[in-house]
Amino acid sequence: MPPSATSGRKRSVLLLILTIIIAFVFQYAIGPYVMGLPISNYVTNAWTDGCLKYESESLREKCVGNQGVYRANFSAFVFFTLAAVAAYCKPTANREAWPAKYVLFVFLAVAMCFIPNEPLFSPIYLNLARVGGIIFVVIQQVIILDIAYNWNESWIEKSNQAETEKLQKRWLGAILASCGLLFAAMIAGIGLLFGFYGGCATNIAFISITLVFSIALTALQLTGEEGSLLSSAVIATYGTYLCFTAVAKNPNESCNPSIGDGDILSIVLGVAITTVSLAWTGLSYTAEKRVDGTDDDDPQETMVTGETVEEANRENTNQQDRIVTGVVTGTEDYGAASHKHDEEEEQMPGSATGNKSRPVSWKLNLVLAMISCWISMILTGWGSIEAGGSLSNPDVSRVSMWMIIAAQW
């Protein structure tokens, strides 16, 4: 039986998770080990290239660890870029020969260990990863919005299918409770940001704008006909996280208490959110549609998913019977059928359906390439070299701060 179209997406996500593991190993195991070796040879010189200029041992070790992260994620970036090209030229390439692809990736990651840091990893890939990371911040907002819509629609559907009115109210109450928790987390986060990072005008402006945007977004959803309060709560909370990431990069010591100590909380939150986005990208059909920008009402998609006209009509009838008022409902069906498409077939150019467009697997590979850039940035503090209360490159942190907050806006 040939592999399904989604098998390629799932294996791609698994490979990126493997990349994260390798990056951690390179950063916290291989890097310090290389720094501690009493010998000097080609490999150790390649890893310490450009790092010995820093005065303290902790900064040099931090630099070498960062270079290890760049090695792992540059391997993934090259892999997914080539995979995107292959999938564009041959639509079925994304689902084929995965054992060989995994072996190729491992060999690629090992080969990177023998390449000197400069100029490939720093500054070439470092600057490329900053741009790619910012692009993914925007894409991640689309993915998170898709998660929120599916979450909302799933619980609305459960409420509509409940046998008793009491159960219906429980599901709707669960949506409202989730909104309340998310908004509470957002408000608490804003308060903590003002308390710990509000010592200078720049940070105060960032935090204030984030709060204003969150309120405006919620108000817009409440006044719209297709509003979803849950999606507003999710996006507002994510915006607060991005604001925290930005202000934590401010090189001004008067308003950044964590400067020079490494930002463990930002790394943990970044990896957690990225893992959720990765899992959703690999498993959700609607995430693929949002990346591609296709229309839910496209008749061709109905043909691809195998849904019959009778099933579609029955679903429309059920939707008309299940009317739930209130701003928590939303109106568009983003999630009810998201898991019906796990065995969909990618469309070939010039297929019988008449659609000449390419399949979206090449776009998803490009997204995964951007994710590898984002992982590089969250694990290395956007390329900053800081340890032991010392920040060696404040200009890097300042630029990263503005890039992150601009992506949030």
mmCIF file of N, CA and C in Angstrom, residues 4-18 80 94-95 98 102 278-285 339 341-344 364-365 368:
data_model
loop_
_atom_site.group_PDB
_atom_site.id
_atom_site.type_symbol
_atom_site.label_atom_id
_atom_site.label_comp_id
_atom_site.label_asym_id
_atom_site.label_seq_id
_atom_site.Cartn_x
_atom_site.Cartn_y
_atom_site.Cartn_z
ATOM 1 N N SER A 4 0.417 7.481 2.440
ATOM 2 C CA SER A 4 -0.546 8.556 2.237
ATOM 3 C C SER A 4 0.174 9.894 2.171
ATOM 4 N N ALA A 5 -0.567 10.918 1.726
ATOM 5 C CA ALA A 5 0.015 12.244 1.605
ATOM 6 C C ALA A 5 0.447 12.790 2.953
ATOM 7 N N THR A 6 -0.327 12.472 4.004
ATOM 8 C CA THR A 6 0.007 13.001 5.326
ATOM 9 C C THR A 6 1.207 12.316 5.948
ATOM 10 N N SER A 7 1.588 11.141 5.442
ATOM 11 C CA SER A 7 2.736 10.443 6.018
ATOM 12 C C SER A 7 4.003 11.262 5.858
ATOM 13 N N GLY A 8 4.122 11.970 4.744
ATOM 14 C CA GLY A 8 5.291 12.812 4.544
ATOM 15 C C GLY A 8 5.347 13.953 5.535
ATOM 16 N N ARG A 9 4.197 14.574 5.811
ATOM 17 C CA ARG A 9 4.153 15.660 6.783
ATOM 18 C C ARG A 9 4.547 15.167 8.168
ATOM 19 N N LYS A 10 4.026 14.025 8.557
ATOM 20 C CA LYS A 10 4.312 13.491 9.888
ATOM 21 C C LYS A 10 5.789 13.147 10.038
ATOM 22 N N ARG A 11 6.373 12.554 9.015
ATOM 23 C CA ARG A 11 7.792 12.200 9.087
ATOM 24 C C ARG A 11 8.677 13.447 9.053
ATOM 25 N N SER A 12 8.213 14.476 8.357
ATOM 26 C CA SER A 12 8.958 15.736 8.345
ATOM 27 C C SER A 12 8.991 16.362 9.733
ATOM 28 N N VAL A 13 7.846 16.346 10.393
ATOM 29 C CA VAL A 13 7.776 16.884 11.752
ATOM 30 C C VAL A 13 8.647 16.067 12.698
ATOM 31 N N LEU A 14 8.629 14.748 12.547
ATOM 32 C CA LEU A 14 9.467 13.889 13.382
ATOM 33 C C LEU A 14 10.943 14.203 13.169
ATOM 34 N N LEU A 15 11.320 14.473 11.941
ATOM 35 C CA LEU A 15 12.720 14.815 11.661
ATOM 36 C C LEU A 15 13.094 16.141 12.322
ATOM 37 N N LEU A 16 12.176 17.089 12.344
ATOM 38 C CA LEU A 16 12.474 18.366 12.979
ATOM 39 C C LEU A 16 12.575 18.213 14.498
ATOM 40 N N ILE A 17 11.768 17.336 15.071
ATOM 41 C CA ILE A 17 11.901 17.040 16.501
ATOM 42 C C ILE A 17 13.269 16.409 16.778
ATOM 43 N N LEU A 18 13.708 15.525 15.889
ATOM 44 C CA LEU A 18 15.051 14.959 15.997
ATOM 45 C C LEU A 18 16.104 16.063 15.939
ATOM 46 N N PHE A 80 15.207 20.664 4.399
ATOM 47 C CA PHE A 80 13.833 21.023 4.056
ATOM 48 C C PHE A 80 13.766 21.948 2.842
ATOM 49 N N ASN A 94 7.527 14.089 -1.343
ATOM 50 C CA ASN A 94 7.486 14.329 0.095
ATOM 51 C C ASN A 94 7.101 13.096 0.896
ATOM 52 N N ARG A 95 6.509 12.106 0.233
ATOM 53 C CA ARG A 95 6.073 10.916 0.963
ATOM 54 C C ARG A 95 6.957 9.703 0.690
ATOM 55 N N TRP A 98 11.659 7.737 2.916
ATOM 56 C CA TRP A 98 11.988 8.389 4.174
ATOM 57 C C TRP A 98 13.123 7.725 4.947
ATOM 58 N N TYR A 102 16.223 10.047 6.285
ATOM 59 C CA TYR A 102 16.731 10.148 7.652
ATOM 60 C C TYR A 102 18.239 9.900 7.696
ATOM 61 N N LEU A 278 4.449 22.319 15.762
ATOM 62 C CA LEU A 278 4.951 21.222 14.934
ATOM 63 C C LEU A 278 3.953 20.072 14.878
ATOM 64 N N ALA A 279 3.447 19.695 16.049
ATOM 65 C CA ALA A 279 2.494 18.588 16.094
ATOM 66 C C ALA A 279 1.249 18.921 15.281
ATOM 67 N N TRP A 280 0.767 20.152 15.402
ATOM 68 C CA TRP A 280 -0.433 20.542 14.662
ATOM 69 C C TRP A 280 -0.164 20.585 13.164
ATOM 70 N N THR A 281 1.008 21.083 12.785
ATOM 71 C CA THR A 281 1.351 21.136 11.363
ATOM 72 C C THR A 281 1.410 19.739 10.759
ATOM 73 N N GLY A 282 1.903 18.782 11.542
ATOM 74 C CA GLY A 282 2.029 17.424 11.024
ATOM 75 C C GLY A 282 0.744 16.635 11.008
ATOM 76 N N LEU A 283 -0.194 16.965 11.925
ATOM 77 C CA LEU A 283 -1.383 16.140 12.067
ATOM 78 C C LEU A 283 -2.657 16.789 11.561
ATOM 79 N N SER A 284 -2.666 18.114 11.449
ATOM 80 C CA SER A 284 -3.912 18.805 11.124
ATOM 81 C C SER A 284 -4.034 19.079 9.635
ATOM 82 N N TYR A 285 -5.166 18.703 9.081
ATOM 83 C CA TYR A 285 -5.442 19.030 7.675
ATOM 84 C C TYR A 285 -5.692 20.519 7.504
ATOM 85 N N HIS A 339 -10.004 15.959 10.967
ATOM 86 C CA HIS A 339 -9.350 14.659 11.046
ATOM 87 C C HIS A 339 -9.942 13.653 10.074
ATOM 88 N N HIS A 341 -9.362 13.869 6.963
ATOM 89 C CA HIS A 341 -8.553 13.972 5.747
ATOM 90 C C HIS A 341 -7.167 13.361 5.895
ATOM 91 N N ASP A 342 -6.956 12.516 6.910
ATOM 92 C CA ASP A 342 -5.627 11.987 7.167
ATOM 93 C C ASP A 342 -5.101 11.151 6.016
ATOM 94 N N GLU A 343 -6.034 10.608 5.218
ATOM 95 C CA GLU A 343 -5.601 9.766 4.109
ATOM 96 C C GLU A 343 -5.808 10.439 2.767
ATOM 97 N N GLU A 344 -5.835 11.798 2.774
ATOM 98 C CA GLU A 344 -6.051 12.498 1.517
ATOM 99 C C GLU A 344 -4.890 12.261 0.573
ATOM 100 N N LEU A 364 4.807 23.487 2.815
ATOM 101 C CA LEU A 364 4.984 23.007 4.175
ATOM 102 C C LEU A 364 6.452 22.748 4.481
ATOM 103 N N ASN A 365 7.197 22.283 3.504
ATOM 104 C CA ASN A 365 8.641 22.096 3.708
ATOM 105 C C ASN A 365 9.347 23.419 3.934
ATOM 106 N N LEU A 368 8.707 24.378 7.472
ATOM 107 C CA LEU A 368 9.582 23.629 8.361
ATOM 108 C C LEU A 368 11.006 24.174 8.327
#
